Amino acid sequence: MSDSAKPLSNQVAVVTGAGRGIGAAIARKLAGLGASAVLCGRSRWPLEQTALSINTVDNHAEVIECDVTLLASVETLAREVQGRFGRIDILVNNAGIGGFSLPLHELTPKAWDEILNTNLRGVYYMIRAFAPEMIRAQSGHIINISSLAGKNPLPKGAAYAASKWGLNALTVSVAEELRPYNIRVSVICPGSTRTDLSPHAGKDPSRMLQPDDIAHVVAMLVTQAPQSFASEVLLRPTMKP
């Protein structure tokens, strides 16, 4: 398929946490659909490995280091993207960290801040930085990667669950704010996924969701017919792991 025939040809997609797991799978999927994938994360080496798996004659990815917990870093990223491409069509807020070993009353304030700053504040920073350009263009799609932990109790993971419940509420609220500008905002809530984010003791990895499963949903959302959008997707393994 030629670049011009691909559904995301000439579009620019920014993916946070793109150095591994779900973020890397999403970046590969979007690049395969014709988008120029901008790979973001705190560490350059994993991002470069993802870029190596993408860059071919037909697919294109660029690496820009960014720490989503730092507003100055996010603002620099936005300027870099605007300078290199002059547009932003798709923003996937995937960067996140876990925390599943302590009850809330034993969790340190530092650990709480790290989880909430990455999983929730970082999404606010990214939307704050990139939504204005989408508004000017009167188009765009923002996808936030949440979790079923944002729907269900998660003992020894209260901070993580709080960040994801908050992310779900943020998403549906921002979706209403940006709908008048033809910007679609969606959230994906995967269940047990085979990544190194969280422990999976006693679970069968072969039955878990795979990163490519989440990437497939992202692809469906960004290629949805223009008159509609799926605001929330709950994704579960077919067989309980």
PDB file of C-alpha atoms in Angstrom:
ATOM      1  CA  MET A   1       0.000   0.000   0.000  1.00  0.00           C
ATOM      2  CA  SER A   2       1.434   3.375  -0.999  1.00  0.00           C
ATOM      3  CA  ASP A   3       1.709   6.166   1.566  1.00  0.00           C
ATOM      4  CA  SER A   4      -1.058   8.110  -0.162  1.00  0.00           C
ATOM      5  CA  ALA A   5      -3.399   5.116   0.150  1.00  0.00           C
ATOM      6  CA  LYS A   6      -2.861   4.672   3.888  1.00  0.00           C
ATOM      7  CA  PRO A   7      -5.668   6.022   6.098  1.00  0.00           C
ATOM      8  CA  LEU A   8      -3.372   8.192   8.249  1.00  0.00           C
ATOM      9  CA  SER A   9      -1.182   9.460   5.416  1.00  0.00           C
ATOM     10  CA  ASN A  10       0.283  12.924   6.153  1.00  0.00           C
ATOM     11  CA  GLN A  11      -0.925  12.838   9.763  1.00  0.00           C
ATOM     12  CA  VAL A  12       1.320  13.285  12.799  1.00  0.00           C
ATOM     13  CA  ALA A  13       0.863  11.119  15.891  1.00  0.00           C
ATOM     14  CA  VAL A  14       2.536  11.815  19.233  1.00  0.00           C
ATOM     15  CA  VAL A  15       2.764   8.786  21.546  1.00  0.00           C
ATOM     16  CA  THR A  16       4.053   9.031  25.111  1.00  0.00           C
ATOM     17  CA  GLY A  17       5.699   6.089  26.825  1.00  0.00           C
ATOM     18  CA  ALA A  18       6.618   4.782  23.375  1.00  0.00           C
ATOM     19  CA  GLY A  19       9.808   3.012  24.374  1.00  0.00           C
ATOM     20  CA  ARG A  20       8.203  -0.296  25.259  1.00  0.00           C
ATOM     21  CA  GLY A  21       5.029  -2.287  25.754  1.00  0.00           C
ATOM     22  CA  ILE A  22       1.725  -0.690  24.853  1.00  0.00           C
ATOM     23  CA  GLY A  23       3.230   2.623  23.723  1.00  0.00           C
ATOM     24  CA  ALA A  24       5.660   0.949  21.324  1.00  0.00           C
ATOM     25  CA  ALA A  25       2.872  -1.216  19.881  1.00  0.00           C
ATOM     26  CA  ILE A  26       0.653   1.837  19.358  1.00  0.00           C
ATOM     27  CA  ALA A  27       3.466   3.753  17.647  1.00  0.00           C
ATOM     28  CA  ARG A  28       4.154   0.849  15.289  1.00  0.00           C
ATOM     29  CA  LYS A  29       0.465   0.507  14.442  1.00  0.00           C
ATOM     30  CA  LEU A  30      -0.041   4.220  13.703  1.00  0.00           C
ATOM     31  CA  ALA A  31       3.133   4.389  11.615  1.00  0.00           C
ATOM     32  CA  GLY A  32       1.960   1.374   9.667  1.00  0.00           C
ATOM     33  CA  LEU A  33      -1.243   3.253   8.874  1.00  0.00           C
ATOM     34  CA  GLY A  34       0.783   6.092   7.398  1.00  0.00           C
ATOM     35  CA  ALA A  35       1.236   8.531  10.289  1.00  0.00           C
ATOM     36  CA  SER A  36       4.565  10.088  11.191  1.00  0.00           C
ATOM     37  CA  ALA A  37       5.012   8.724  14.713  1.00  0.00           C
ATOM     38  CA  VAL A  38       6.680  10.952  17.298  1.00  0.00           C
ATOM     39  CA  LEU A  39       8.032   8.700  20.048  1.00  0.00           C
ATOM     40  CA  CYS A  40       8.222  10.290  23.492  1.00  0.00           C
ATOM     41  CA  GLY A  41       9.639   9.118  26.798  1.00  0.00           C
ATOM     42  CA  ARG A  42      12.190   9.912  29.459  1.00  0.00           C
ATOM     43  CA  SER A  43      14.897   7.545  28.199  1.00  0.00           C
ATOM     44  CA  ARG A  44      16.236   7.840  24.677  1.00  0.00           C
ATOM     45  CA  TRP A  45      17.584   4.305  24.148  1.00  0.00           C
ATOM     46  CA  PRO A  46      14.232   2.440  24.359  1.00  0.00           C
ATOM     47  CA  LEU A  47      12.657   5.050  22.087  1.00  0.00           C
ATOM     48  CA  GLU A  48      15.405   4.513  19.531  1.00  0.00           C
ATOM     49  CA  GLN A  49      14.762   0.763  19.632  1.00  0.00           C
ATOM     50  CA  THR A  50      11.093   1.389  18.864  1.00  0.00           C
ATOM     51  CA  ALA A  51      12.081   3.754  16.050  1.00  0.00           C
ATOM     52  CA  LEU A  52      14.356   1.069  14.580  1.00  0.00           C
ATOM     53  CA  SER A  53      11.404  -1.315  14.473  1.00  0.00           C
ATOM     54  CA  ILE A  54       9.325   1.283  12.598  1.00  0.00           C
ATOM     55  CA  ASN A  55      11.544   3.159  10.186  1.00  0.00           C
ATOM     56  CA  THR A  56      11.388   1.692   6.687  1.00  0.00           C
ATOM     57  CA  VAL A  57      10.885   3.097   3.223  1.00  0.00           C
ATOM     58  CA  ASP A  58       7.144   3.372   3.976  1.00  0.00           C
ATOM     59  CA  ASN A  59       6.998   4.013   7.739  1.00  0.00           C
ATOM     60  CA  HIS A  60       8.418   6.940   9.662  1.00  0.00           C
ATOM     61  CA  ALA A  61       9.182   7.620  13.337  1.00  0.00           C
ATOM     62  CA  GLU A  62      11.139  10.292  15.170  1.00  0.00           C
ATOM     63  CA  VAL A  63      12.366  10.327  18.764  1.00  0.00           C
ATOM     64  CA  ILE A  64      11.930  13.288  21.108  1.00  0.00           C
ATOM     65  CA  GLU A  65      12.764  12.825  24.775  1.00  0.00           C
ATOM     66  CA  CYS A  66      10.148  14.191  27.161  1.00  0.00           C
ATOM     67  CA  ASP A  67       9.250  13.853  30.826  1.00  0.00           C
ATOM     68  CA  VAL A  68       5.479  14.315  31.016  1.00  0.00           C
ATOM     69  CA  THR A  69       5.688  15.235  34.706  1.00  0.00           C
ATOM     70  CA  LEU A  70       7.592  18.429  33.847  1.00  0.00           C
ATOM     71  CA  LEU A  71       5.618  21.203  32.173  1.00  0.00           C
ATOM     72  CA  ALA A  72       8.734  22.768  30.644  1.00  0.00           C
ATOM     73  CA  SER A  73       9.665  19.424  29.050  1.00  0.00           C
ATOM     74  CA  VAL A  74       6.172  19.010  27.589  1.00  0.00           C
ATOM     75  CA  GLU A  75       6.146  22.557  26.255  1.00  0.00           C
ATOM     76  CA  THR A  76       9.519  21.950  24.611  1.00  0.00           C
ATOM     77  CA  LEU A  77       8.110  18.791  23.028  1.00  0.00           C
ATOM     78  CA  ALA A  78       5.152  20.722  21.618  1.00  0.00           C
ATOM     79  CA  ARG A  79       7.473  23.337  20.102  1.00  0.00           C
ATOM     80  CA  GLU A  80       9.653  20.599  18.592  1.00  0.00           C
ATOM     81  CA  VAL A  81       6.670  18.865  17.008  1.00  0.00           C
ATOM     82  CA  GLN A  82       5.330  22.139  15.638  1.00  0.00           C
ATOM     83  CA  GLY A  83       8.761  23.076  14.299  1.00  0.00           C
ATOM     84  CA  ARG A  84       9.386  19.731  12.599  1.00  0.00           C
ATOM     85  CA  PHE A  85       5.910  18.947  11.300  1.00  0.00           C
ATOM     86  CA  GLY A  86       3.750  22.049  11.621  1.00  0.00           C
ATOM     87  CA  ARG A  87       0.781  20.016  12.865  1.00  0.00           C
ATOM     88  CA  ILE A  88      -0.488  17.475  15.385  1.00  0.00           C
ATOM     89  CA  ASP A  89      -3.328  15.134  14.439  1.00  0.00           C
ATOM     90  CA  ILE A  90      -3.238  12.362  17.042  1.00  0.00           C
ATOM     91  CA  LEU A  91      -2.117  12.487  20.659  1.00  0.00           C
ATOM     92  CA  VAL A  92      -1.895   9.209  22.575  1.00  0.00           C
ATOM     93  CA  ASN A  93      -1.304   9.702  26.299  1.00  0.00           C
ATOM     94  CA  ASN A  94       0.058   6.302  27.221  1.00  0.00           C
ATOM     95  CA  ALA A  95       2.923   7.038  29.664  1.00  0.00           C
ATOM     96  CA  GLY A  96       2.162   5.612  33.083  1.00  0.00           C
ATOM     97  CA  ILE A  97       3.622   3.955  36.131  1.00  0.00           C
ATOM     98  CA  GLY A  98       2.170   1.420  38.534  1.00  0.00           C
ATOM     99  CA  GLY A  99       2.324   0.787  42.264  1.00  0.00           C
ATOM    100  CA  PHE A 100       0.736  -2.391  43.548  1.00  0.00           C
ATOM    101  CA  SER A 101       2.551  -3.482  46.698  1.00  0.00           C
ATOM    102  CA  LEU A 102       1.290  -1.367  49.628  1.00  0.00           C
ATOM    103  CA  PRO A 103      -2.016  -0.351  51.170  1.00  0.00           C
ATOM    104  CA  LEU A 104      -2.649   3.374  50.931  1.00  0.00           C
ATOM    105  CA  HIS A 105      -1.855   4.127  54.570  1.00  0.00           C
ATOM    106  CA  GLU A 106       1.655   2.727  54.072  1.00  0.00           C
ATOM    107  CA  LEU A 107       2.329   4.491  50.774  1.00  0.00           C
ATOM    108  CA  THR A 108       4.811   7.356  50.995  1.00  0.00           C
ATOM    109  CA  PRO A 109       3.819  10.825  49.786  1.00  0.00           C
ATOM    110  CA  LYS A 110       6.717  10.603  47.324  1.00  0.00           C
ATOM    111  CA  ALA A 111       5.318   7.411  45.776  1.00  0.00           C
ATOM    112  CA  TRP A 112       1.829   8.951  45.634  1.00  0.00           C
ATOM    113  CA  ASP A 113       3.181  12.003  43.839  1.00  0.00           C
ATOM    114  CA  GLU A 114       5.146   9.928  41.333  1.00  0.00           C
ATOM    115  CA  ILE A 115       2.063   7.910  40.364  1.00  0.00           C
ATOM    116  CA  LEU A 116      -0.391  10.813  40.182  1.00  0.00           C
ATOM    117  CA  ASN A 117       2.070  13.160  38.469  1.00  0.00           C
ATOM    118  CA  THR A 118       2.805  10.667  35.699  1.00  0.00           C
ATOM    119  CA  ASN A 119      -0.609   9.096  35.196  1.00  0.00           C
ATOM    120  CA  LEU A 120      -2.811  12.177  35.594  1.00  0.00           C
ATOM    121  CA  ARG A 121      -0.917  15.451  35.759  1.00  0.00           C
ATOM    122  CA  GLY A 122       1.174  14.412  32.759  1.00  0.00           C
ATOM    123  CA  VAL A 123      -1.971  13.970  30.662  1.00  0.00           C
ATOM    124  CA  TYR A 124      -3.141  17.450  31.679  1.00  0.00           C
ATOM    125  CA  TYR A 125       0.226  18.897  30.630  1.00  0.00           C
ATOM    126  CA  MET A 126       0.105  17.135  27.259  1.00  0.00           C
ATOM    127  CA  ILE A 127      -3.441  18.241  26.479  1.00  0.00           C
ATOM    128  CA  ARG A 128      -2.630  21.773  27.620  1.00  0.00           C
ATOM    129  CA  ALA A 129       0.333  21.844  25.240  1.00  0.00           C
ATOM    130  CA  PHE A 130      -1.215  20.207  22.163  1.00  0.00           C
ATOM    131  CA  ALA A 131      -4.946  20.991  22.208  1.00  0.00           C
ATOM    132  CA  PRO A 132      -4.486  24.629  21.088  1.00  0.00           C
ATOM    133  CA  GLU A 133      -2.922  23.496  17.801  1.00  0.00           C
ATOM    134  CA  MET A 134      -5.758  21.015  17.251  1.00  0.00           C
ATOM    135  CA  ILE A 135      -8.247  23.794  17.948  1.00  0.00           C
ATOM    136  CA  ARG A 136      -6.573  25.982  15.335  1.00  0.00           C
ATOM    137  CA  ALA A 137      -6.764  23.130  12.850  1.00  0.00           C
ATOM    138  CA  GLN A 138     -10.356  22.315  13.847  1.00  0.00           C
ATOM    139  CA  SER A 139      -9.488  18.622  13.943  1.00  0.00           C
ATOM    140  CA  GLY A 140      -7.640  16.022  15.987  1.00  0.00           C
ATOM    141  CA  HIS A 141      -7.955  12.950  18.150  1.00  0.00           C
ATOM    142  CA  ILE A 142      -6.751  12.534  21.738  1.00  0.00           C
ATOM    143  CA  ILE A 143      -6.630   9.028  23.190  1.00  0.00           C
ATOM    144  CA  ASN A 144      -5.872   8.403  26.852  1.00  0.00           C
ATOM    145  CA  ILE A 145      -4.757   4.934  27.925  1.00  0.00           C
ATOM    146  CA  SER A 146      -6.412   4.195  31.257  1.00  0.00           C
ATOM    147  CA  SER A 147      -7.168   0.851  32.904  1.00  0.00           C
ATOM    148  CA  LEU A 148     -10.028  -1.242  34.245  1.00  0.00           C
ATOM    149  CA  ALA A 149      -8.442  -0.292  37.567  1.00  0.00           C
ATOM    150  CA  GLY A 150     -10.249   2.986  36.904  1.00  0.00           C
ATOM    151  CA  LYS A 151     -13.526   1.083  37.141  1.00  0.00           C
ATOM    152  CA  ASN A 152     -12.919  -1.573  39.806  1.00  0.00           C
ATOM    153  CA  PRO A 153     -11.465  -1.768  43.330  1.00  0.00           C
ATOM    154  CA  LEU A 154      -7.718  -2.338  43.434  1.00  0.00           C
ATOM    155  CA  PRO A 155      -6.423  -3.206  46.916  1.00  0.00           C
ATOM    156  CA  LYS A 156      -2.754  -2.250  47.351  1.00  0.00           C
ATOM    157  CA  GLY A 157      -3.096  -0.104  44.279  1.00  0.00           C
ATOM    158  CA  ALA A 158      -5.252   2.759  45.496  1.00  0.00           C
ATOM    159  CA  ALA A 159      -3.014   5.520  44.130  1.00  0.00           C
ATOM    160  CA  TYR A 160      -2.872   3.874  40.711  1.00  0.00           C
ATOM    161  CA  ALA A 161      -6.634   3.333  40.739  1.00  0.00           C
ATOM    162  CA  ALA A 162      -7.204   6.946  41.786  1.00  0.00           C
ATOM    163  CA  SER A 163      -5.050   8.170  38.910  1.00  0.00           C
ATOM    164  CA  LYS A 164      -7.032   6.091  36.426  1.00  0.00           C
ATOM    165  CA  TRP A 165     -10.459   6.998  37.832  1.00  0.00           C
ATOM    166  CA  GLY A 166      -9.320  10.600  37.558  1.00  0.00           C
ATOM    167  CA  LEU A 167      -8.088  10.046  34.009  1.00  0.00           C
ATOM    168  CA  ASN A 168     -11.464   8.627  32.996  1.00  0.00           C
ATOM    169  CA  ALA A 169     -13.273  11.679  34.375  1.00  0.00           C
ATOM    170  CA  LEU A 170     -10.750  14.031  32.793  1.00  0.00           C
ATOM    171  CA  THR A 171     -11.260  12.359  29.418  1.00  0.00           C
ATOM    172  CA  VAL A 172     -15.041  12.612  29.269  1.00  0.00           C
ATOM    173  CA  SER A 173     -14.942  16.211  30.490  1.00  0.00           C
ATOM    174  CA  VAL A 174     -12.306  17.283  27.960  1.00  0.00           C
ATOM    175  CA  ALA A 175     -14.249  15.458  25.246  1.00  0.00           C
ATOM    176  CA  GLU A 176     -17.170  17.809  25.872  1.00  0.00           C
ATOM    177  CA  GLU A 177     -14.886  20.843  25.890  1.00  0.00           C
ATOM    178  CA  LEU A 178     -13.280  19.966  22.555  1.00  0.00           C
ATOM    179  CA  ARG A 179     -16.225  18.557  20.594  1.00  0.00           C
ATOM    180  CA  PRO A 180     -17.157  22.004  19.217  1.00  0.00           C
ATOM    181  CA  TYR A 181     -13.730  22.099  17.540  1.00  0.00           C
ATOM    182  CA  ASN A 182     -14.146  18.726  15.801  1.00  0.00           C
ATOM    183  CA  ILE A 183     -11.640  17.129  18.202  1.00  0.00           C
ATOM    184  CA  ARG A 184     -12.471  13.636  19.411  1.00  0.00           C
ATOM    185  CA  VAL A 185     -11.286  12.543  22.860  1.00  0.00           C
ATOM    186  CA  SER A 186     -11.413   8.879  23.873  1.00  0.00           C
ATOM    187  CA  VAL A 187     -10.251   6.671  26.716  1.00  0.00           C
ATOM    188  CA  ILE A 188      -9.262   3.000  26.531  1.00  0.00           C
ATOM    189  CA  CYS A 189      -9.483   0.914  29.702  1.00  0.00           C
ATOM    190  CA  PRO A 190      -7.624  -2.385  29.224  1.00  0.00           C
ATOM    191  CA  GLY A 191      -7.791  -5.273  31.640  1.00  0.00           C
ATOM    192  CA  SER A 192      -4.844  -7.545  32.462  1.00  0.00           C
ATOM    193  CA  THR A 193      -2.172  -6.833  29.871  1.00  0.00           C
ATOM    194  CA  ARG A 194       1.134  -8.596  29.369  1.00  0.00           C
ATOM    195  CA  THR A 195       3.602  -5.808  30.125  1.00  0.00           C
ATOM    196  CA  ASP A 196       6.181  -5.185  32.825  1.00  0.00           C
ATOM    197  CA  LEU A 197       4.079  -2.414  34.401  1.00  0.00           C
ATOM    198  CA  SER A 198       2.451  -4.601  37.033  1.00  0.00           C
ATOM    199  CA  PRO A 199       2.885  -8.048  38.618  1.00  0.00           C
ATOM    200  CA  HIS A 200       0.825 -10.904  37.252  1.00  0.00           C
ATOM    201  CA  ALA A 201       1.477 -13.656  39.795  1.00  0.00           C
ATOM    202  CA  GLY A 202      -0.747 -16.655  39.229  1.00  0.00           C
ATOM    203  CA  LYS A 203      -2.010 -15.456  35.835  1.00  0.00           C
ATOM    204  CA  ASP A 204      -1.524 -17.152  32.495  1.00  0.00           C
ATOM    205  CA  PRO A 205       0.374 -14.658  30.291  1.00  0.00           C
ATOM    206  CA  SER A 206      -0.945 -16.298  27.127  1.00  0.00           C
ATOM    207  CA  ARG A 207      -4.504 -15.366  28.129  1.00  0.00           C
ATOM    208  CA  MET A 208      -3.708 -11.747  28.946  1.00  0.00           C
ATOM    209  CA  LEU A 209      -4.258  -8.882  26.581  1.00  0.00           C
ATOM    210  CA  GLN A 210      -1.187  -8.193  24.462  1.00  0.00           C
ATOM    211  CA  PRO A 211       0.097  -4.669  23.687  1.00  0.00           C
ATOM    212  CA  ASP A 212      -1.002  -5.153  20.066  1.00  0.00           C
ATOM    213  CA  ASP A 213      -4.600  -5.591  21.282  1.00  0.00           C
ATOM    214  CA  ILE A 214      -4.603  -2.060  22.686  1.00  0.00           C
ATOM    215  CA  ALA A 215      -2.873  -0.750  19.552  1.00  0.00           C
ATOM    216  CA  HIS A 216      -5.638  -2.306  17.451  1.00  0.00           C
ATOM    217  CA  VAL A 217      -8.283  -0.376  19.392  1.00  0.00           C
ATOM    218  CA  VAL A 218      -6.325   2.869  18.948  1.00  0.00           C
ATOM    219  CA  ALA A 219      -6.267   2.233  15.207  1.00  0.00           C
ATOM    220  CA  MET A 220     -10.028   1.680  15.183  1.00  0.00           C
ATOM    221  CA  LEU A 221     -10.645   4.925  17.059  1.00  0.00           C
ATOM    222  CA  VAL A 222      -8.514   7.139  14.841  1.00  0.00           C
ATOM    223  CA  THR A 223      -9.982   5.682  11.639  1.00  0.00           C
ATOM    224  CA  GLN A 224     -13.585   5.986  12.832  1.00  0.00           C
ATOM    225  CA  ALA A 225     -15.968   7.705  10.414  1.00  0.00           C
ATOM    226  CA  PRO A 226     -15.862  11.473  11.059  1.00  0.00           C
ATOM    227  CA  GLN A 227     -19.462  11.877  12.187  1.00  0.00           C
ATOM    228  CA  SER A 228     -18.988   9.779  15.343  1.00  0.00           C
ATOM    229  CA  PHE A 229     -16.498   8.703  17.973  1.00  0.00           C
ATOM    230  CA  ALA A 230     -16.237   6.075  20.701  1.00  0.00           C
ATOM    231  CA  SER A 231     -15.678   7.976  23.917  1.00  0.00           C
ATOM    232  CA  GLU A 232     -14.794   4.958  26.077  1.00  0.00           C
ATOM    233  CA  VAL A 233     -13.606   1.433  25.310  1.00  0.00           C
ATOM    234  CA  LEU A 234     -13.416  -1.287  27.959  1.00  0.00           C
ATOM    235  CA  LEU A 235     -11.096  -4.044  26.763  1.00  0.00           C
ATOM    236  CA  ARG A 236     -10.932  -7.448  28.429  1.00  0.00           C
ATOM    237  CA  PRO A 237      -9.178 -10.734  27.635  1.00  0.00           C
ATOM    238  CA  THR A 238     -11.522 -13.297  26.089  1.00  0.00           C
ATOM    239  CA  MET A 239     -10.448 -15.905  28.633  1.00  0.00           C
ATOM    240  CA  LYS A 240      -9.822 -14.834  32.224  1.00  0.00           C
ATOM    241  CA  PRO A 241      -6.096 -15.202  32.842  1.00  0.00           C
TER     242      PRO A 241
END
